[in-house]
mmCIF file of C-alpha atoms in Angstrom:
data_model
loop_
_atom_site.group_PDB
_atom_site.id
_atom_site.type_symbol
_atom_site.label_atom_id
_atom_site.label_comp_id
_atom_site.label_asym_id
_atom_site.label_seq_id
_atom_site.Cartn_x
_atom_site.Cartn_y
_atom_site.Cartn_z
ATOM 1 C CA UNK A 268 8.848 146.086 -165.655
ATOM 2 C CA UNK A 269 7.688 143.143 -167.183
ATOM 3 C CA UNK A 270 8.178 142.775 -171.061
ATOM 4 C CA UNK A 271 5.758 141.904 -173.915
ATOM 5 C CA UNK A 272 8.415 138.473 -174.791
ATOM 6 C CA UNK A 273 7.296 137.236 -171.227
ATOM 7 C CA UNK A 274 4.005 136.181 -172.712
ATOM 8 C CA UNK A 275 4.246 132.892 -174.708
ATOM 9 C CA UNK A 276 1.639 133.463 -177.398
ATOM 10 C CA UNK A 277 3.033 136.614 -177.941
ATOM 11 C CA UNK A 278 6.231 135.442 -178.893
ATOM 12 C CA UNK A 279 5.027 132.681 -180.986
ATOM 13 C CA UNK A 280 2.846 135.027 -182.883
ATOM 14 C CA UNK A 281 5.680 137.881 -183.727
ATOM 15 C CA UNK A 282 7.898 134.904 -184.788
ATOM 16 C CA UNK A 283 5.080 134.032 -187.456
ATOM 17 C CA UNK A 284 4.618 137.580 -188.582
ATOM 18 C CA UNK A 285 8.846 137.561 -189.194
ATOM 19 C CA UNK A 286 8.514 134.732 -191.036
ATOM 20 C CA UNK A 287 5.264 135.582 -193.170
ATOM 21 C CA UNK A 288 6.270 139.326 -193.360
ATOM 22 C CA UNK A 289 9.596 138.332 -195.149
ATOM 23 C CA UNK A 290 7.566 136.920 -197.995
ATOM 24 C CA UNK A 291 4.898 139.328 -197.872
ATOM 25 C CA UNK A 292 6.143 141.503 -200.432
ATOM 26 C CA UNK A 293 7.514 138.823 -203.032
ATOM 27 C CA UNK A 294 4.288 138.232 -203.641
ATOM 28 C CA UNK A 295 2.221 141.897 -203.317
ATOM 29 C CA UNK A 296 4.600 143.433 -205.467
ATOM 30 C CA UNK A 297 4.819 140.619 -208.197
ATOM 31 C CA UNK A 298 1.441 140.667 -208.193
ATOM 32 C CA UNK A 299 1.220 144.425 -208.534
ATOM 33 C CA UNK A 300 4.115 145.159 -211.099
ATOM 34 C CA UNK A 301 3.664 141.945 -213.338
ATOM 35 C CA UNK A 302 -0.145 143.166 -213.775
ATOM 36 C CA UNK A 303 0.285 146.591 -214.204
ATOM 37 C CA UNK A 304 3.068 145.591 -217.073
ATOM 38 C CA UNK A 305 0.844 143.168 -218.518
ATOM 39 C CA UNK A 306 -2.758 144.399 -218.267
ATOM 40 C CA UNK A 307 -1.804 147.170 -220.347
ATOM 41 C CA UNK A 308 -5.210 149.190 -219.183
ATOM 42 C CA UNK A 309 -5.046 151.826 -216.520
ATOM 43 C CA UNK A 310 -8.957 151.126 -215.850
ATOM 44 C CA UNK A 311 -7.962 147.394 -214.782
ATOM 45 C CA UNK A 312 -5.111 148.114 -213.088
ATOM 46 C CA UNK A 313 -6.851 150.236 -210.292
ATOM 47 C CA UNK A 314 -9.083 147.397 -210.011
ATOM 48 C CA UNK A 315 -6.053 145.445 -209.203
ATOM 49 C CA UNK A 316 -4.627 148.290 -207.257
ATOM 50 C CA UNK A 317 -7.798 149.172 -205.536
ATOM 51 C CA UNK A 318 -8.525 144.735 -204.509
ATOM 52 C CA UNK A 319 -7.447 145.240 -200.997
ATOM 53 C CA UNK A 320 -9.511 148.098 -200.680
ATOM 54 C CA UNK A 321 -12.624 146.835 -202.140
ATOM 55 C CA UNK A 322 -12.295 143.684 -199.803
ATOM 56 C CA UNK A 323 -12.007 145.487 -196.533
ATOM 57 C CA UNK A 324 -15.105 147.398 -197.571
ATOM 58 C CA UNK A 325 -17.065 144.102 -197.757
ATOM 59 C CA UNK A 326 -15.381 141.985 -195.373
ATOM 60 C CA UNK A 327 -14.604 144.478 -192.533
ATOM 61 C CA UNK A 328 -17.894 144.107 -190.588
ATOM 62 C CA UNK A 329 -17.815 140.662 -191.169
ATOM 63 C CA UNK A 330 -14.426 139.888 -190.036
ATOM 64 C CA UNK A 331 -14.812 142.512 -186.895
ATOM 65 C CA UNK A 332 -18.029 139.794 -186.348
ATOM 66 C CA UNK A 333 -15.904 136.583 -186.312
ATOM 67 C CA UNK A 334 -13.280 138.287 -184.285
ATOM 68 C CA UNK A 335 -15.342 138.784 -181.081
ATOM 69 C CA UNK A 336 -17.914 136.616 -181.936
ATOM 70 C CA UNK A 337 -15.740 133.391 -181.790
ATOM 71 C CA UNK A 338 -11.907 133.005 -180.941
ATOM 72 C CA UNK A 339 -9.547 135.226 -182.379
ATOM 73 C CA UNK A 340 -6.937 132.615 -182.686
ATOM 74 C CA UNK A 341 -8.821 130.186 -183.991
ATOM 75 C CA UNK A 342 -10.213 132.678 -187.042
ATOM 76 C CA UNK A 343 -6.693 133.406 -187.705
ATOM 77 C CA UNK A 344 -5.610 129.877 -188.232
ATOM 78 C CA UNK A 345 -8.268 128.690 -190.136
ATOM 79 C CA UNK A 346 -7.626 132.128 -192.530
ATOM 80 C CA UNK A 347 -3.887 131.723 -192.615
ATOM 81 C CA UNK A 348 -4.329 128.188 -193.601
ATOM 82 C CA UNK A 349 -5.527 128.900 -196.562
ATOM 83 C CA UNK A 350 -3.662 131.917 -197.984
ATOM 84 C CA UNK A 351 -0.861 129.311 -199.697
ATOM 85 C CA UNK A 352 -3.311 127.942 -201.854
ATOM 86 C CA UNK A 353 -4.621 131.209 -203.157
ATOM 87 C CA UNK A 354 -0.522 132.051 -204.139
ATOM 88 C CA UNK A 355 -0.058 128.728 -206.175
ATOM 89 C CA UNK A 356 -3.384 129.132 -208.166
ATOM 90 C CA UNK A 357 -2.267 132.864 -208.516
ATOM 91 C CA UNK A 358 1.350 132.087 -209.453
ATOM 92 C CA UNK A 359 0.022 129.156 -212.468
ATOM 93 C CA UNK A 360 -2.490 131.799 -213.631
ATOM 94 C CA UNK A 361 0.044 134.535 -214.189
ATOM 95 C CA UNK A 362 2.351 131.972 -215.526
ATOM 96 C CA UNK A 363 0.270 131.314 -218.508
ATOM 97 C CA UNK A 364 -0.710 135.198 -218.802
ATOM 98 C CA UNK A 365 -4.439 134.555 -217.665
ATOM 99 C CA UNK A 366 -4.477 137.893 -216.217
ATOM 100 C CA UNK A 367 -8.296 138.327 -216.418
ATOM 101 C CA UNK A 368 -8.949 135.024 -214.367
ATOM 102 C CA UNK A 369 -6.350 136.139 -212.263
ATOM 103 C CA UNK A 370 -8.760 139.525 -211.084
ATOM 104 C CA UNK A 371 -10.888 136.701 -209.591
ATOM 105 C CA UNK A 372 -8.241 135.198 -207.629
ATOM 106 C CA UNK A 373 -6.524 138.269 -206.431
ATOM 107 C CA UNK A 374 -9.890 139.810 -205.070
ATOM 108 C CA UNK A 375 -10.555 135.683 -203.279
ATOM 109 C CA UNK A 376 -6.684 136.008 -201.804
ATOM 110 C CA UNK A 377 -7.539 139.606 -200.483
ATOM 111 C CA UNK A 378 -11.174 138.703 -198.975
ATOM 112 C CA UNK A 379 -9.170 135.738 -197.024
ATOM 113 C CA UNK A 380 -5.837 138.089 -195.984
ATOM 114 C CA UNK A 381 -8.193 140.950 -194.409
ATOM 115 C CA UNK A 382 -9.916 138.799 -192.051
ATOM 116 C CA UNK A 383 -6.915 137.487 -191.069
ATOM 117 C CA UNK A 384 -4.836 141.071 -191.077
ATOM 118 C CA UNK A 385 -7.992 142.686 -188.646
ATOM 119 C CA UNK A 386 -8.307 139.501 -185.943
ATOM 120 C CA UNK A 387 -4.394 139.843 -185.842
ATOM 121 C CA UNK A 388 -3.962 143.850 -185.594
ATOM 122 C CA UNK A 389 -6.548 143.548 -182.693
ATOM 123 C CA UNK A 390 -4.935 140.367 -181.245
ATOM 124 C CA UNK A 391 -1.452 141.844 -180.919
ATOM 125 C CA UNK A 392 -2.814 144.339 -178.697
ATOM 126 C CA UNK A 393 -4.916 142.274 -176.487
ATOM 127 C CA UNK A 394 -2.337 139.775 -175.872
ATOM 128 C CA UNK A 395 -0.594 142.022 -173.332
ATOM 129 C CA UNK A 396 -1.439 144.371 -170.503
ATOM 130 C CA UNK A 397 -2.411 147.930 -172.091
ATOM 131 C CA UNK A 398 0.437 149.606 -170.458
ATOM 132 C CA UNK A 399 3.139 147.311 -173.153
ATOM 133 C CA UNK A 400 0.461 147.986 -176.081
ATOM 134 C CA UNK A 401 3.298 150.886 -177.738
ATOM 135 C CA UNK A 402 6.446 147.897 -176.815
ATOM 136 C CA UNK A 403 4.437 145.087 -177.729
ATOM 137 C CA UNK A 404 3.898 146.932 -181.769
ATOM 138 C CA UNK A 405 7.501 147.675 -181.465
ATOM 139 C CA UNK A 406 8.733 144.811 -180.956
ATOM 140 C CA UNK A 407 6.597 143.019 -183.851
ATOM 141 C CA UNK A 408 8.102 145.534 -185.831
ATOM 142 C CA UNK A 409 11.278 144.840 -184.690
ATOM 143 C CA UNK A 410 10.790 140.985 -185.943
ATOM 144 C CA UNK A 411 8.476 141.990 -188.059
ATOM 145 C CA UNK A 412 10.446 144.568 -190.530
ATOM 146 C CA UNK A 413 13.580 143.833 -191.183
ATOM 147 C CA UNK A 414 12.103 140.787 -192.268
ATOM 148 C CA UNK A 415 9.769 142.495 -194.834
ATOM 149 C CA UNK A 416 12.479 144.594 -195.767
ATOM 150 C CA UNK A 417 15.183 141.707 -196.656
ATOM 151 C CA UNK A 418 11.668 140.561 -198.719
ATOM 152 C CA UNK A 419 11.553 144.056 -200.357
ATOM 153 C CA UNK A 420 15.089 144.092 -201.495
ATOM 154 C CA UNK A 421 15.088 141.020 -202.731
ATOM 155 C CA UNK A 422 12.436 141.404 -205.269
ATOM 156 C CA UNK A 423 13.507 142.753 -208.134
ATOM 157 C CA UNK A 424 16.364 139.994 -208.551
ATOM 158 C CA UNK A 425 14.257 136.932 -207.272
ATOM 159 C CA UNK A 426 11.517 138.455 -209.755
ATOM 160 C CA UNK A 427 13.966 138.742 -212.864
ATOM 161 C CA UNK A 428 14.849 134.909 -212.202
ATOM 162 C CA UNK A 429 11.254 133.607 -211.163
ATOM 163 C CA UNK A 430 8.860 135.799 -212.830
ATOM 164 C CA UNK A 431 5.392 134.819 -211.416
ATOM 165 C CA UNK A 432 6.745 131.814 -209.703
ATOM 166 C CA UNK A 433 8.227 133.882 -206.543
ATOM 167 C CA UNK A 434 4.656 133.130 -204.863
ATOM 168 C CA UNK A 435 5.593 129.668 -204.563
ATOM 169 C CA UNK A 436 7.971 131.097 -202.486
ATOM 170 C CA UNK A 437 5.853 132.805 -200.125
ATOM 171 C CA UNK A 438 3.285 129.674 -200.176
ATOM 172 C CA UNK A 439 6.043 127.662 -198.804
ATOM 173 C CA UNK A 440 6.616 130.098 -196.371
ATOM 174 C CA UNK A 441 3.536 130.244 -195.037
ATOM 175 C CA UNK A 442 2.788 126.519 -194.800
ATOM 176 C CA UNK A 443 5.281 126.524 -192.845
ATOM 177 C CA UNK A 444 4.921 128.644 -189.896
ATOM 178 C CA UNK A 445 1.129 127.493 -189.357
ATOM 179 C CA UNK A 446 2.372 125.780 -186.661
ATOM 180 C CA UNK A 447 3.182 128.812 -184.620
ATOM 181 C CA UNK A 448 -0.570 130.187 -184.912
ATOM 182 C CA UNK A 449 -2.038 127.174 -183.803
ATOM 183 C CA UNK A 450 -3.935 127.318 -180.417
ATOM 184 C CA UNK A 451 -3.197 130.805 -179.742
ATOM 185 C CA UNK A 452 -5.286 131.742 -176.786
ATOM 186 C CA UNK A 453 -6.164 135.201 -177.600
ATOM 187 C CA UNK A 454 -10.168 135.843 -176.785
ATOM 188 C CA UNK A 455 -12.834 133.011 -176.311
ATOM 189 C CA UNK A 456 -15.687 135.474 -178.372
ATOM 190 C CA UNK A 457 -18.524 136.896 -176.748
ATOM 191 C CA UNK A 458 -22.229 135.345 -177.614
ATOM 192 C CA UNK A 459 -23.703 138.778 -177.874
ATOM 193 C CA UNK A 460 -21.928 140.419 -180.738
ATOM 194 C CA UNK A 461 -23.498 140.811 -183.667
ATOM 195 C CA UNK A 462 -22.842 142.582 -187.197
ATOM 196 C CA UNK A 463 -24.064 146.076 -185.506
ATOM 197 C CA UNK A 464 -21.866 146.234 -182.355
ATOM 198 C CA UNK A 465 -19.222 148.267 -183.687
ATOM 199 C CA UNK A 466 -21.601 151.006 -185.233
ATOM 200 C CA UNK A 467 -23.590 151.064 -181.546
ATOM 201 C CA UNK A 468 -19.860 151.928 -180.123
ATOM 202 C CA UNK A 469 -19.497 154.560 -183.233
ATOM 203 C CA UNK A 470 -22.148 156.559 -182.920
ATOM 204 C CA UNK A 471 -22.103 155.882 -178.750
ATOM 205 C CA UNK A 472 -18.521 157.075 -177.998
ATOM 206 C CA UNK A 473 -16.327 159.929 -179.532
ATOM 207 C CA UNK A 474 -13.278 158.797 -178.546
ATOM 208 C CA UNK A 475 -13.933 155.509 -181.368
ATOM 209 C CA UNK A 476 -15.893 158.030 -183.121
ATOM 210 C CA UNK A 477 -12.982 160.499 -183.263
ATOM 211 C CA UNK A 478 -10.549 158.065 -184.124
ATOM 212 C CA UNK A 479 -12.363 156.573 -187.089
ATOM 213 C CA UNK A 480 -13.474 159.629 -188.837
ATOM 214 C CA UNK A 481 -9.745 161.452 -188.447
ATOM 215 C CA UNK A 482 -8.280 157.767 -189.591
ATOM 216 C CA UNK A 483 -10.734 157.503 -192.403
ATOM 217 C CA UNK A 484 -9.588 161.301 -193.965
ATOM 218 C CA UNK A 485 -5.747 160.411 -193.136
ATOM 219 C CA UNK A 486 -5.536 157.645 -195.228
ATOM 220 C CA UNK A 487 -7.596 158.358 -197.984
ATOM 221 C CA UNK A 488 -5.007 161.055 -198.312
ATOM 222 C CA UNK A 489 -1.874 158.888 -198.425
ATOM 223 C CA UNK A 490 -4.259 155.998 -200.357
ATOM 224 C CA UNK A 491 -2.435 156.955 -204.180
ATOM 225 C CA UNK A 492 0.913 157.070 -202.520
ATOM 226 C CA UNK A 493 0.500 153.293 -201.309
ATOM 227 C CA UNK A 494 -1.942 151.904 -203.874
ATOM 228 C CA UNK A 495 -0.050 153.266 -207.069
ATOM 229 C CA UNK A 496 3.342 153.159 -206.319
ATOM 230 C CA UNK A 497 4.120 151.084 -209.507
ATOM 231 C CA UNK A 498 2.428 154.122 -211.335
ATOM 232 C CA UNK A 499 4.118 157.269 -209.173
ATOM 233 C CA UNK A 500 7.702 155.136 -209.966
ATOM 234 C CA UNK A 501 7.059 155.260 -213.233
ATOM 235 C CA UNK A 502 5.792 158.775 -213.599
ATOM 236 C CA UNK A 503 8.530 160.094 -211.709
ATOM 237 C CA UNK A 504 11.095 158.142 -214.222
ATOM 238 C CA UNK A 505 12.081 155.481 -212.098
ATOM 239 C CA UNK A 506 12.463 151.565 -212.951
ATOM 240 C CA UNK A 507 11.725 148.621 -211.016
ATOM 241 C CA UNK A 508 14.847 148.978 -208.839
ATOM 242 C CA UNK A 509 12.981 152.389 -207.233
ATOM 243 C CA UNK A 510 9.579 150.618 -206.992
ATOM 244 C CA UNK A 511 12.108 148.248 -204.384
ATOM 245 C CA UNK A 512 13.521 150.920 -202.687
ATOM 246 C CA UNK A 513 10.324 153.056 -202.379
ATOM 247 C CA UNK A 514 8.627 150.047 -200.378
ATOM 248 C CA UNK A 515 12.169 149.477 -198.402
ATOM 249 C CA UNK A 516 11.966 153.010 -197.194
ATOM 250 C CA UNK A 517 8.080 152.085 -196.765
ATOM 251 C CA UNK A 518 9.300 150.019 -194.286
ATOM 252 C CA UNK A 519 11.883 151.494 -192.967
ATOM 253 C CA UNK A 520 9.603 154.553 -191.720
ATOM 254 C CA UNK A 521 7.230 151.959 -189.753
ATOM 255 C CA UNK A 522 10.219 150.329 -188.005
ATOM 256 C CA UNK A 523 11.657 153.874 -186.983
ATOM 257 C CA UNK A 524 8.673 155.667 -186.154
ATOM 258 C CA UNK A 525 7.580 152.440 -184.051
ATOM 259 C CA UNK A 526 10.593 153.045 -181.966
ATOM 260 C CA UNK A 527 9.975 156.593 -181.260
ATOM 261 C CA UNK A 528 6.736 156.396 -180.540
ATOM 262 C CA UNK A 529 7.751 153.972 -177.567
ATOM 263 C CA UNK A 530 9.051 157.241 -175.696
ATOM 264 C CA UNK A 531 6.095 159.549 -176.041
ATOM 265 C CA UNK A 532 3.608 159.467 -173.820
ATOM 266 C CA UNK A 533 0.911 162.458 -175.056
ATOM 267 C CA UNK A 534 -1.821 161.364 -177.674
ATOM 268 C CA UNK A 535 -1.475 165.174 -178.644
ATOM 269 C CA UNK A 536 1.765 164.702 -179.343
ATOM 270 C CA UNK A 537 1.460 161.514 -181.256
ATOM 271 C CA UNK A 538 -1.166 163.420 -183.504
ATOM 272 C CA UNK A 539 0.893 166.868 -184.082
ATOM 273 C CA UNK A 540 4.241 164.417 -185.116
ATOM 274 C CA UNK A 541 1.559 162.644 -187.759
ATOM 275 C CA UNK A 542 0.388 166.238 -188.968
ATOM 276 C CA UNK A 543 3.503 167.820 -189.624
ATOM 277 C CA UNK A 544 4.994 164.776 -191.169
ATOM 278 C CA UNK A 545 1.710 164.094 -193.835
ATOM 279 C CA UNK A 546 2.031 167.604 -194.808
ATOM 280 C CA UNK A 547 5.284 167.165 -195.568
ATOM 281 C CA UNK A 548 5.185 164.280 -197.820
ATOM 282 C CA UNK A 549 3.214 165.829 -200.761
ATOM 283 C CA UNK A 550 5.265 168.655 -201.938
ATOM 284 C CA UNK A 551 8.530 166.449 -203.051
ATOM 285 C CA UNK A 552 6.354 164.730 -205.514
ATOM 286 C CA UNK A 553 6.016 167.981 -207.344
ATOM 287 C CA UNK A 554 10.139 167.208 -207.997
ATOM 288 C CA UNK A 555 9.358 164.862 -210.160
ATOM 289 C CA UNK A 556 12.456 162.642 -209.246
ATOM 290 C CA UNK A 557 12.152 159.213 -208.169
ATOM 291 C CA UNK A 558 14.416 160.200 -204.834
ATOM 292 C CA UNK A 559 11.130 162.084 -204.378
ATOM 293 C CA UNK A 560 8.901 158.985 -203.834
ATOM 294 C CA UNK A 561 12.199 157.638 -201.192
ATOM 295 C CA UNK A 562 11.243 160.583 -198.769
ATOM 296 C CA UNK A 563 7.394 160.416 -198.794
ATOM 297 C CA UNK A 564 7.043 156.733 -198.648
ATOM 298 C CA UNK A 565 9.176 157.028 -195.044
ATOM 299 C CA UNK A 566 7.448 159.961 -193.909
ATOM 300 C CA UNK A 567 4.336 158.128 -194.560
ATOM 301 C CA UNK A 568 4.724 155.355 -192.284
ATOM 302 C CA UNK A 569 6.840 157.161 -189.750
ATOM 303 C CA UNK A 570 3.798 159.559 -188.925
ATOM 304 C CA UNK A 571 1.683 156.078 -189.439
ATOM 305 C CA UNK A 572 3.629 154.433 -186.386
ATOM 306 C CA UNK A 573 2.444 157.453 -184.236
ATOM 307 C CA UNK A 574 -1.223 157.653 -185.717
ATOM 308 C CA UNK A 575 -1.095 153.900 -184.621
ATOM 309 C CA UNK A 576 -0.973 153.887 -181.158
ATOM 310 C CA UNK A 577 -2.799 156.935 -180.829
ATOM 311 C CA UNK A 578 -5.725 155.367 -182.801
ATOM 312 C CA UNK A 579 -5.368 151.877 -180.691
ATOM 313 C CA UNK A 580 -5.470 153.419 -177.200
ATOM 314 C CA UNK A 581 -9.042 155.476 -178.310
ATOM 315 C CA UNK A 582 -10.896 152.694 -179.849
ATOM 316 C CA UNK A 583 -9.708 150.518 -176.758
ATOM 317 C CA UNK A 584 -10.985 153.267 -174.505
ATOM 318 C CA UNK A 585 -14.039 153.588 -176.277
ATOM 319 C CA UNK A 586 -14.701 149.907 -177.098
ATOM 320 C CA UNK A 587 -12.832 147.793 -174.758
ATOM 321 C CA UNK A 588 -10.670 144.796 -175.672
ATOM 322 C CA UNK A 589 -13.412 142.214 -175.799
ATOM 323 C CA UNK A 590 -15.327 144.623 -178.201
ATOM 324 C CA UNK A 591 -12.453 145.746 -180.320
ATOM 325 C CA UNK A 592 -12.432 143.321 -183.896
ATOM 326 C CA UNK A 593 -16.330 145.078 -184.176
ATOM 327 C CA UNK A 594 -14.969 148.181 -183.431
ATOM 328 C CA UNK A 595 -12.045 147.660 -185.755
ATOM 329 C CA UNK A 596 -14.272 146.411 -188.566
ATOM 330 C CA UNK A 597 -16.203 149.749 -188.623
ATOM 331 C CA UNK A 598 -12.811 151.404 -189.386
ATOM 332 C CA UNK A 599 -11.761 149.406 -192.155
ATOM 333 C CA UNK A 600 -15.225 149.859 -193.466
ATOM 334 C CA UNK A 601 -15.457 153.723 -193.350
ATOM 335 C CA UNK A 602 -11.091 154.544 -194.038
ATOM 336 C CA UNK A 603 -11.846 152.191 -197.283
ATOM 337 C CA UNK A 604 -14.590 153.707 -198.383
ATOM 338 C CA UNK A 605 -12.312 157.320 -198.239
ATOM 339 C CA UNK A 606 -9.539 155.282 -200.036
ATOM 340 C CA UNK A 607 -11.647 153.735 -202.880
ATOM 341 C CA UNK A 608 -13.314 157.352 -203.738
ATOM 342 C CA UNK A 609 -9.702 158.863 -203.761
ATOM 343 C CA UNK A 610 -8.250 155.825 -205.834
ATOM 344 C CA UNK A 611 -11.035 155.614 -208.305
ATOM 345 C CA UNK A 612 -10.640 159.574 -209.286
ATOM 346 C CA UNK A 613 -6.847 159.024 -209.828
ATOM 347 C CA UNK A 614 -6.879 158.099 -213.084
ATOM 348 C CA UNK A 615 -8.920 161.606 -213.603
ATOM 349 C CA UNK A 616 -7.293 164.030 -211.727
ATOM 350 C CA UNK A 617 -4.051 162.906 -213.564
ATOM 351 C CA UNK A 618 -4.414 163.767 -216.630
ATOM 352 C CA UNK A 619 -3.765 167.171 -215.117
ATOM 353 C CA UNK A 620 -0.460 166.352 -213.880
ATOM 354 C CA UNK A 621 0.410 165.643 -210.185
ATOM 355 C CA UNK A 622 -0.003 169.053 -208.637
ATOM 356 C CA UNK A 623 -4.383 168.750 -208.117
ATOM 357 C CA UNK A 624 -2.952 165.231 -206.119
ATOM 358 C CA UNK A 625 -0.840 166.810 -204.289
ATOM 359 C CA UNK A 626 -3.349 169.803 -203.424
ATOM 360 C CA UNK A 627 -6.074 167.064 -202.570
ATOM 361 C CA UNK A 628 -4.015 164.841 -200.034
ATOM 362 C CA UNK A 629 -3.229 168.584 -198.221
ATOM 363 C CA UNK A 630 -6.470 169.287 -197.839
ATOM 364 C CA UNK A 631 -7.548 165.729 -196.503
ATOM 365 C CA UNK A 632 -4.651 166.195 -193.852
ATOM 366 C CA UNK A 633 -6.040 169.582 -192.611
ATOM 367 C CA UNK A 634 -9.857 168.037 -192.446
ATOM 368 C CA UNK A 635 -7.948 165.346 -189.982
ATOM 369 C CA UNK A 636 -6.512 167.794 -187.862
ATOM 370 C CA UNK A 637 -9.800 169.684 -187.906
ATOM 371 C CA UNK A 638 -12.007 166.445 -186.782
ATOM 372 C CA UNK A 639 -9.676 165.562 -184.018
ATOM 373 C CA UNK A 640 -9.822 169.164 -182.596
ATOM 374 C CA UNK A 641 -13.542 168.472 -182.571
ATOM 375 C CA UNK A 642 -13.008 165.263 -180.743
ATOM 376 C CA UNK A 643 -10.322 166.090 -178.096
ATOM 377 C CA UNK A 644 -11.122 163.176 -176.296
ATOM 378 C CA UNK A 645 -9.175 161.380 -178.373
ATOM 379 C CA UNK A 646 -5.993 163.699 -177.404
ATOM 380 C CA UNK A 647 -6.411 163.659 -173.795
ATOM 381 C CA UNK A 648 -5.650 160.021 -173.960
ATOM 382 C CA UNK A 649 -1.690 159.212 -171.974
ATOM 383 C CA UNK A 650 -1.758 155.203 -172.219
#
């Protein structure tokens, strides 16, 4: 059987994504514990918190556009080429504490990194035959992981030496593996998309349909976990050193479940291994020990790793590969719109402890379960 590594782009692109993935979280995670230390305002914070979020909301159609409009390796060059410079400004900034300016260039960074993060989640998948789609993700993540990990690990000590100036080393990084991303042949973009394709294929097909609505009440339930894990650290007592481990086991859970999901062939199967394991992950944070945080961070992305391919083989079914940035963008659009409303209530619902959170992300999972019984198209699915 032929493998995903036979496929020259392929390789050059996972190599990229080791290489930018190992620096990935120096800088998220500076740039998330430095301002939550120093903007001393919960409100500001979850603006912070919340950037990514807010981007995909506004960029997702946009970038779904420009990734089947034109050619998907070209957009990714062109947005990968300029993520260094963002970093530098972003390092000087929080350098000499200019925190506020700094709001401006974080939400700037993340407009740029989701176009690029949505043409590359669809071009991984549509650089190989769909039969390696499950080996192809695995074996990014196999590049891909241990590299982020080494990152995670990392962090705390590079951060105590460096302070702010740890982006520089991620800008380096990056300016140097453009190279590998240059002339990727991926897609040559299709002259009729436009900004409404993807919401045709919503509304058209359930199996896209199905997908995005269970994916859109999945991850607004897990959207505190990731978003505010400097916060959960700290309300479960831990220091900096768990805030590093949390996101090692973070990525420790995508690596493993990307694995096992390479040896199961039943959508239905895929989706009961993602149920049982998100139901699981709220109750431990009622512990209130940082060890806690350790087990629901992994069962997060494990179940995430299954969710994955399940989600990837509907919307290709339902959308097709030369359709599927559009398709994509109306999923950012509509999962970040259930994150933001989840993340902006946060700050609310704790001031009654952590036991309405936990109560809330239970109930999201059992609405997913519920939608993708109603659209069992999306279960029938085998590769």
């Amino acid at each position: 059987m032929p493998s995903p590594l036979d496929y020259p782009d392929f390789r050059r692109f996972i190599v990229n994504n080791a290489i930018t993935s190992g620096v990935f979280p120096l800088s998220e995670m500076t740039v998330m514990w430095l301002f939550y230390v120093n903007l001393h305002n919960l409100l500001l914070f979850s603006l912070v918190a919340s950037s990514r979020v807010i981007s995909r909301i506004v960029v997702s159609p946009i970038a779904g556009y420009l990734g089947d409009r034109y050619d998907r390796g070209k957009v990714l060059f062109v947005t990968k080429a300029i993520s260094p410079a963002f970093l530098v400004v972003l390092a000087l900034l929080m350098g000499y504490h200019m925190y506020l300016a700094g709001l401006a260039v974080v939400y700037a960074r993340a407009f740029n990194s989701e176009i690029s993060t949505q043409t590359g989640s669809a071009s991984i998948v549509t650089m190989v035959p769909k039969e390696l789609m499950s080996r192809a993700i695995f074996i990014n993540r196999s590049f891909k992981e241990p590299s982020t990990l080494a990152g995670t690990l990392a962090w705390p000590f590079l951060l105590n030496y460096l302070g702010p100036y740890v982006l520089f080393i991620s800008a380096t990084a990056l300016a140097i593996s453009l190279p590998l991303v240059r002339n990727l042949r991926i897609n040559q973009g299709k002259k009729e998309v436009n900004l409404f394709t993807g919401f045709k294929i919503f509304i058209t097909r359930p199996e896209a349909r199905g997908a995005i609505l269970g994916l859109a009440v999945d991850q607004a339930a897990i959207s505190f976990l990731v978003n505010y894990t400097p916060l959960l650290v700290s309300l479960e007592g831990g220091t900096q050193i768990f805030y590093s481990l949390a996101q090692a086991a973070f990525y420790v859970g995508i690596f493993s479940g990307s694995y096992v999901v390479t040896k199961v062939k039943s959508s239905a199967l895929m989706d009961l291994i993602n149920l049982v394991l998100k139901v699981s992950l709220f109750p431990p944070l009622l512990l209130h020990t940082p060890w806690a945080l350790l087990y629901s961070m992994f069962a997060l992305t494990f179940a995430d790793a299954n969710l994955e391919i399940m989600w990837f083989r509907a919307l290709r079914k339902g959308a097709g590969d030369e359709y599927l940035t559009s398709i994509i963008g109306v999923d950012e659009l509509m999962t970040n719109v259930g994150r933001i409303t989840v993340l902006e209530i946060v700050p609310l619902i704790l001031t009654a402890g952590l036991f309405p959170l936990v109560g809330l992300g239970l109930a999201l999972i059992g609405a997913e379960g519920i939608i993708h019984l109603l659209h069992k198209q999306i279960l029938d699915i085998e590769k």
